Amino acid sequence: MNKDIATPLRTKAILNQYGFSFKKSLGQNFVIDAQLLENIVETADVREQDGVIEVGPGIGALTEQVARKAKKVLAFEIDQRLIPVLKDTLQPYPHVSVINQDVLKADLPAIIQEHFTQVERVHIVANLPYYITTPILMHILQSGVPYTNLVVMVQKEVADRLAAVPGTKSYGSLSIAVQYFAQAKVVKTVPKSVFIPQPHVESAIIKLERREQPPVVVRSESYFFKVVKASFAQRRKTLVNNLQSFLGQSYSKSDIQDMLDAVHIDGKRRGESLTMDEFATLSDALYQHTGSE
Ligand code: SAM
């Protein structure tokens, strides 16, 4: 087997060889702990016949670990300076294709159809650039990519929000947006010392298993997400107050209270106490009354 890229010595040697300087603006913190990366691949349950998409391969530390298990790997890297480096470090793995593109601009389902014709399942793995964690996750989830497991490293605080349950500080519109599409679980927390350069915050590995069907059925998905977002707009405000700001002056507080009463939801509650089921009921009730998107 080839030597791991993810050791302090080898990583520094590669960076020196190419005179590479980290760009903070691209969230470049590279992992120098091969075991941790193996752990990500194991958590994603990558098998011989599987295809894997990686976001942000950097110098190929995680890519190589995935490549040792998967049938085909597609890695999206935005930083053009890394393309020649990856060509070199990933040379022993011809079944890896690196695409020099912003993953947010990629038509993932089309690319999967083109490159993953012979694979059994598709997984997504990444040590995500922290400055755009949420847009990347929402891009993947909303695009309808038929992935089985998505295992990524994110800031610990974001991991907590992704997997949060009602009534906790971390629970918010992001928890619901993600849990609508997937079952989320924080796998483990990760210290800053596994990266160079070290980030300012702790990290965590999170696993999302795609749901075949959303856990709730709503009349309008886009309206549901709007109602959820509005309900958390000001966390300290009650549901009625937040919904009033959302619906505007044409609805009085008592109109809104009446709509909530009809579905047995107390308007004095705060968004953070509502379950996804309750948000679905709430959104359908408002949708029916207001008849709007
Ligand atoms: N996978 C490597 C590792 O674990 O050592 C590097 C991870 S580093 C946290 C994030 C990587 O994502 C960087 O290589 C960065 O250039 C890349 N990146 C940042 N924004 C991106 C985007 N919008 N699309 C694709 N790659 C991006």
Short mmCIF file of C-alpha atoms and ligand atoms in Angstrom, two decimals:
data_model
loop_
_atom_site.label_atom_id
_atom_site.label_comp_id
_atom_site.label_asym_id
_atom_site.label_seq_id
_atom_site.Cartn_x
_atom_site.Cartn_y
_atom_site.Cartn_z
CA MET A 1 0.00 0.00 0.00
CA ASN A 2 1.18 3.55 -0.70
CA LYS A 3 2.26 5.78 2.17
CA ASP A 4 -0.54 7.83 3.70
CA ILE A 5 -0.76 11.47 2.66
CA ALA A 6 -2.33 12.36 6.00
CA THR A 7 0.77 12.40 8.19
CA PRO A 8 2.41 15.62 9.39
CA LEU A 9 5.65 14.73 7.64
CA ARG A 10 4.25 13.78 4.23
CA THR A 11 1.74 16.66 4.19
CA LYS A 12 4.46 19.20 4.96
CA ALA A 13 6.72 17.66 2.30
CA ILE A 14 3.95 17.96 -0.33
CA LEU A 15 3.15 21.54 0.69
CA ASN A 16 6.86 22.47 0.50
CA GLN A 17 7.37 20.73 -2.80
CA TYR A 18 4.64 22.84 -4.40
CA GLY A 19 5.24 26.00 -2.36
CA PHE A 20 1.59 25.85 -1.38
CA SER A 21 0.14 28.57 0.85
CA PHE A 22 -3.21 28.02 2.55
CA LYS A 23 -6.14 30.22 1.58
CA LYS A 24 -8.26 30.95 4.62
CA SER A 25 -11.02 32.25 2.36
CA LEU A 26 -11.41 28.71 0.94
CA GLY A 27 -11.58 27.04 4.34
CA GLN A 28 -8.31 25.19 3.79
CA ASN A 29 -7.47 23.15 6.88
CA PHE A 30 -5.89 19.85 5.90
CA VAL A 31 -6.13 16.69 8.01
CA ILE A 32 -2.90 15.02 9.11
CA ASP A 33 -4.41 12.01 10.89
CA ALA A 34 -4.93 9.05 8.57
CA GLN A 35 -6.82 7.02 11.14
CA LEU A 36 -9.46 9.69 11.50
CA LEU A 37 -9.94 9.74 7.74
CA GLU A 38 -10.22 5.93 7.67
CA ASN A 39 -12.88 6.37 10.32
CA ILE A 40 -14.87 8.66 8.00
CA VAL A 41 -14.68 6.06 5.21
CA GLU A 42 -15.74 3.27 7.58
CA THR A 43 -18.64 5.34 8.89
CA ALA A 44 -19.82 5.88 5.31
CA ASP A 45 -19.70 2.08 4.87
CA VAL A 46 -17.94 2.39 1.51
CA ARG A 47 -17.81 -0.97 -0.31
CA GLU A 48 -16.01 -2.28 -3.39
CA GLN A 49 -18.88 -1.61 -5.78
CA ASP A 50 -19.68 1.90 -4.48
CA GLY A 51 -19.09 5.32 -5.99
CA VAL A 52 -18.08 8.24 -3.79
CA ILE A 53 -18.25 11.99 -4.24
CA GLU A 54 -15.81 14.07 -2.27
CA VAL A 55 -16.07 17.81 -1.75
CA GLY A 56 -12.75 19.64 -1.46
CA PRO A 57 -9.97 17.01 -1.70
CA GLY A 58 -7.18 19.47 -0.78
CA ILE A 59 -3.98 17.48 -1.38
CA GLY A 60 -5.89 14.19 -1.45
CA ALA A 61 -5.65 13.00 2.16
CA LEU A 62 -9.24 11.75 2.43
CA THR A 63 -9.52 11.01 -1.30
CA GLU A 64 -6.80 8.37 -1.03
CA GLN A 65 -8.50 6.64 1.91
CA VAL A 66 -11.79 6.50 -0.02
CA ALA A 67 -10.04 5.39 -3.19
CA ARG A 68 -8.65 2.34 -1.35
CA LYS A 69 -12.22 1.13 -0.75
CA ALA A 70 -14.43 2.45 -3.56
CA LYS A 71 -14.94 1.55 -7.19
CA LYS A 72 -14.95 5.16 -8.38
CA VAL A 73 -14.31 8.53 -6.74
CA LEU A 74 -15.25 11.98 -8.02
CA ALA A 75 -13.67 14.88 -6.17
CA PHE A 76 -14.66 18.55 -6.61
CA GLU A 77 -11.88 21.01 -5.86
CA ILE A 78 -12.36 24.74 -6.41
CA ASP A 79 -8.69 25.75 -5.99
CA GLN A 80 -6.90 25.45 -9.30
CA ARG A 81 -3.49 25.46 -7.56
CA LEU A 82 -4.31 22.03 -6.08
CA ILE A 83 -5.02 20.33 -9.40
CA PRO A 84 -1.37 19.54 -10.29
CA VAL A 85 -0.75 18.48 -6.69
CA LEU A 86 -3.67 16.05 -6.79
CA LYS A 87 -2.55 14.69 -10.16
CA ASP A 88 0.69 13.76 -8.46
CA THR A 89 -0.54 12.52 -5.04
CA LEU A 90 -3.45 10.53 -6.50
CA GLN A 91 -1.49 9.03 -9.33
CA PRO A 92 -1.70 5.51 -7.80
CA TYR A 93 -5.50 5.72 -7.96
CA PRO A 94 -6.65 5.93 -11.61
CA HIS A 95 -10.28 5.45 -10.61
CA VAL A 96 -10.29 8.92 -9.01
CA SER A 97 -11.43 11.86 -11.15
CA VAL A 98 -10.77 15.37 -9.89
CA ILE A 99 -13.11 18.06 -11.16
CA ASN A 100 -11.84 21.63 -10.85
CA GLN A 101 -15.21 23.20 -10.04
CA ASP A 102 -17.12 24.96 -7.29
CA VAL A 103 -19.33 22.15 -5.98
CA LEU A 104 -22.17 24.65 -5.52
CA LYS A 105 -22.24 25.14 -9.29
CA ALA A 106 -22.17 21.43 -10.10
CA ASP A 107 -25.23 19.61 -11.45
CA LEU A 108 -24.64 16.62 -9.18
CA PRO A 109 -27.41 14.27 -10.38
CA ALA A 110 -26.28 14.75 -14.02
CA ILE A 111 -22.62 14.22 -13.12
CA ILE A 112 -23.47 11.09 -11.15
CA GLN A 113 -25.42 9.72 -14.07
CA GLU A 114 -22.50 10.33 -16.37
CA HIS A 115 -19.68 8.99 -14.17
CA PHE A 116 -21.33 6.43 -11.92
CA THR A 117 -22.94 4.08 -14.41
CA GLN A 118 -21.47 0.90 -12.94
CA VAL A 119 -21.69 1.57 -9.21
CA GLU A 120 -24.06 0.03 -6.70
CA ARG A 121 -24.45 2.88 -4.22
CA VAL A 122 -23.29 6.47 -4.00
CA HIS A 123 -21.88 8.10 -0.87
CA ILE A 124 -20.67 11.59 -0.16
CA VAL A 125 -17.70 12.31 2.08
CA ALA A 126 -15.83 15.50 2.93
CA ASN A 127 -13.86 17.47 5.36
CA LEU A 128 -15.99 20.48 4.49
CA PRO A 129 -14.71 24.03 4.07
CA TYR A 130 -16.35 25.58 7.14
CA TYR A 131 -17.20 28.91 5.54
CA ILE A 132 -19.86 27.28 3.33
CA THR A 133 -20.91 24.15 5.22
CA THR A 134 -24.62 24.91 5.19
CA PRO A 135 -24.91 25.97 1.52
CA ILE A 136 -22.99 22.85 0.45
CA LEU A 137 -25.12 20.50 2.55
CA MET A 138 -28.38 22.10 1.37
CA HIS A 139 -27.17 22.01 -2.25
CA ILE A 140 -26.55 18.27 -1.96
CA LEU A 141 -29.72 17.45 -0.05
CA GLN A 142 -32.04 19.54 -2.22
CA SER A 143 -30.50 18.39 -5.49
CA GLY A 144 -32.01 14.95 -4.98
CA VAL A 145 -28.66 13.16 -5.32
CA PRO A 146 -29.44 9.47 -4.70
CA TYR A 147 -26.74 9.02 -2.05
CA THR A 148 -26.92 6.37 0.67
CA ASN A 149 -24.60 7.83 3.32
CA LEU A 150 -23.17 11.30 3.67
CA VAL A 151 -20.35 11.56 6.18
CA VAL A 152 -18.66 14.89 6.67
CA MET A 153 -16.49 16.75 9.10
CA VAL A 154 -17.94 20.10 10.15
CA GLN A 155 -17.60 22.54 13.05
CA LYS A 156 -18.81 20.86 16.22
CA GLU A 157 -21.38 23.57 16.78
CA VAL A 158 -22.85 22.98 13.30
CA ALA A 159 -22.86 19.21 13.81
CA ASP A 160 -24.88 19.74 16.98
CA ARG A 161 -27.38 21.89 15.09
CA LEU A 162 -27.74 19.34 12.29
CA ALA A 163 -28.62 16.53 14.69
CA ALA A 164 -30.50 18.58 17.32
CA VAL A 165 -33.84 17.53 18.80
CA PRO A 166 -36.70 19.85 19.85
CA GLY A 167 -36.31 21.79 23.06
CA THR A 168 -32.53 22.12 22.89
CA LYS A 169 -30.39 25.19 22.29
CA SER A 170 -29.00 23.83 19.03
CA TYR A 171 -32.42 23.05 17.51
CA GLY A 172 -33.39 25.41 14.72
CA SER A 173 -34.42 25.75 11.09
CA LEU A 174 -31.20 24.01 9.94
CA SER A 175 -32.00 20.94 12.08
CA ILE A 176 -35.41 20.64 10.46
CA ALA A 177 -34.22 21.39 6.93
CA VAL A 178 -31.63 18.62 7.19
CA GLN A 179 -33.69 16.10 9.14
CA TYR A 180 -36.48 16.44 6.57
CA PHE A 181 -34.12 14.83 4.04
CA ALA A 182 -31.94 12.63 6.24
CA GLN A 183 -31.41 10.99 9.61
CA ALA A 184 -28.58 12.82 11.31
CA LYS A 185 -26.14 11.50 13.91
CA VAL A 186 -23.02 13.05 15.44
CA VAL A 187 -20.41 10.27 15.23
CA LYS A 188 -17.55 11.81 17.20
CA THR A 189 -15.93 15.08 18.10
CA VAL A 190 -12.51 15.87 16.68
CA PRO A 191 -9.79 18.03 18.23
CA LYS A 192 -8.16 20.95 16.41
CA SER A 193 -4.81 19.15 16.51
CA VAL A 194 -5.66 16.87 13.55
CA PHE A 195 -5.47 19.82 11.14
CA ILE A 196 -2.86 22.09 9.65
CA PRO A 197 -3.34 24.92 10.03
CA GLN A 198 -5.46 24.38 13.15
CA PRO A 199 -8.93 25.94 12.98
CA HIS A 200 -10.24 28.08 15.86
CA VAL A 201 -13.04 25.69 16.74
CA GLU A 202 -13.58 22.05 17.54
CA SER A 203 -14.91 19.78 14.81
CA ALA A 204 -17.14 16.74 14.60
CA ILE A 205 -17.93 13.96 12.17
CA ILE A 206 -21.59 13.79 11.27
CA LYS A 207 -23.41 11.04 9.40
CA LEU A 208 -26.55 11.69 7.37
CA GLU A 209 -28.50 8.70 6.07
CA ARG A 210 -30.80 9.72 3.25
CA ARG A 211 -34.50 9.14 3.86
CA GLU A 212 -36.45 7.47 1.07
CA GLN A 213 -39.44 9.61 2.07
CA PRO A 214 -39.61 12.76 4.20
CA PRO A 215 -40.89 12.03 7.73
CA VAL A 216 -43.85 14.40 7.23
CA VAL A 217 -46.14 15.04 4.30
CA VAL A 218 -46.89 18.72 3.64
CA ARG A 219 -49.04 20.55 1.11
CA SER A 220 -46.18 22.73 0.00
CA GLU A 221 -42.56 21.94 0.77
CA SER A 222 -41.32 25.47 0.05
CA TYR A 223 -44.01 27.01 2.26
CA PHE A 224 -43.17 24.53 5.05
CA PHE A 225 -39.52 25.62 5.01
CA LYS A 226 -40.58 29.28 5.02
CA VAL A 227 -42.81 28.75 8.05
CA VAL A 228 -40.03 26.90 9.88
CA LYS A 229 -37.55 29.68 9.15
CA ALA A 230 -40.04 32.34 10.21
CA SER A 231 -40.80 30.53 13.47
CA PHE A 232 -37.13 30.75 14.46
CA ALA A 233 -36.59 34.28 13.09
CA GLN A 234 -36.30 35.70 16.59
CA ARG A 235 -35.69 32.86 18.99
CA ARG A 236 -36.96 34.67 22.04
CA LYS A 237 -40.25 35.66 20.46
CA THR A 238 -43.35 33.51 20.74
CA LEU A 239 -44.70 31.63 17.74
CA VAL A 240 -47.56 34.12 17.30
CA ASN A 241 -45.18 37.08 17.23
CA ASN A 242 -42.79 35.49 14.78
CA LEU A 243 -45.67 34.38 12.54
CA GLN A 244 -47.15 37.86 12.63
CA SER A 245 -43.90 39.29 11.24
CA PHE A 246 -43.99 36.57 8.58
CA LEU A 247 -47.62 37.00 7.54
CA GLY A 248 -47.69 40.79 7.68
CA GLN A 249 -50.32 43.31 8.76
CA SER A 250 -53.24 41.66 6.98
CA TYR A 251 -53.39 39.15 9.85
CA SER A 252 -53.89 40.25 13.45
CA LYS A 253 -52.42 38.33 16.35
CA SER A 254 -55.86 37.02 17.19
CA ASP A 255 -56.37 35.80 13.59
CA ILE A 256 -53.11 33.90 13.91
CA GLN A 257 -54.03 32.58 17.34
CA ASP A 258 -57.33 31.31 15.90
CA MET A 259 -55.50 29.44 13.14
CA LEU A 260 -53.18 27.91 15.73
CA ASP A 261 -56.06 27.03 18.09
CA ALA A 262 -57.74 25.12 15.27
CA VAL A 263 -54.75 22.78 15.13
CA HIS A 264 -54.15 22.75 18.90
CA ILE A 265 -50.84 24.60 18.90
CA ASP A 266 -50.32 27.15 21.66
CA GLY A 267 -49.20 30.46 20.15
CA LYS A 268 -47.24 31.30 23.28
CA ARG A 269 -44.81 28.49 22.58
CA ARG A 270 -41.46 29.17 20.96
CA GLY A 271 -40.35 27.67 17.67
CA GLU A 272 -37.68 25.60 19.39
CA SER A 273 -40.32 23.52 21.19
CA LEU A 274 -42.14 22.35 18.04
CA THR A 275 -41.51 18.93 16.54
CA MET A 276 -41.29 18.44 12.79
CA ASP A 277 -44.82 16.95 12.87
CA GLU A 278 -46.13 20.08 14.55
CA PHE A 279 -44.39 22.31 12.02
CA ALA A 280 -46.02 20.30 9.25
CA THR A 281 -49.46 20.75 10.84
CA LEU A 282 -48.80 24.44 11.39
CA SER A 283 -47.56 25.05 7.87
CA ASP A 284 -50.54 23.24 6.30
CA ALA A 285 -52.98 25.23 8.46
CA LEU A 286 -51.44 28.58 7.50
CA TYR A 287 -51.17 27.54 3.87
CA GLN A 288 -54.83 26.66 3.79
CA HIS A 289 -55.93 29.91 5.44
CA THR A 290 -53.64 32.31 3.66
CA GLY A 291 -53.72 30.39 0.37
CA SER A 292 -50.31 31.69 -0.43
CA GLU A 293 -46.74 30.61 -1.03
N1 SAM B 1 -10.05 17.00 2.11
C1 SAM B 1 -8.87 17.72 2.52
C2 SAM B 1 -8.43 17.24 3.90
O1 SAM B 1 -9.27 16.66 4.60
O2 SAM B 1 -7.29 17.45 4.27
C3 SAM B 1 -9.07 19.24 2.52
C4 SAM B 1 -10.22 19.77 3.32
S1 SAM B 1 -10.27 21.51 3.46
C5 SAM B 1 -11.16 21.69 4.99
C6 SAM B 1 -11.55 22.04 2.33
C7 SAM B 1 -11.22 21.93 0.84
O3 SAM B 1 -12.36 22.37 0.09
C8 SAM B 1 -10.06 22.82 0.37
O4 SAM B 1 -9.20 22.05 -0.44
C9 SAM B 1 -10.73 23.93 -0.45
O5 SAM B 1 -9.92 24.45 -1.48
C10 SAM B 1 -11.95 23.20 -0.99
N2 SAM B 1 -13.11 24.06 -1.32
C11 SAM B 1 -13.49 25.21 -0.73
N3 SAM B 1 -14.62 25.69 -1.26
C12 SAM B 1 -14.99 24.80 -2.24
C13 SAM B 1 -16.09 24.74 -3.17
N4 SAM B 1 -17.02 25.68 -3.18
N5 SAM B 1 -16.14 23.70 -4.03
C14 SAM B 1 -15.18 22.73 -4.02
N6 SAM B 1 -14.12 22.74 -3.16
C15 SAM B 1 -14.03 23.76 -2.29
#
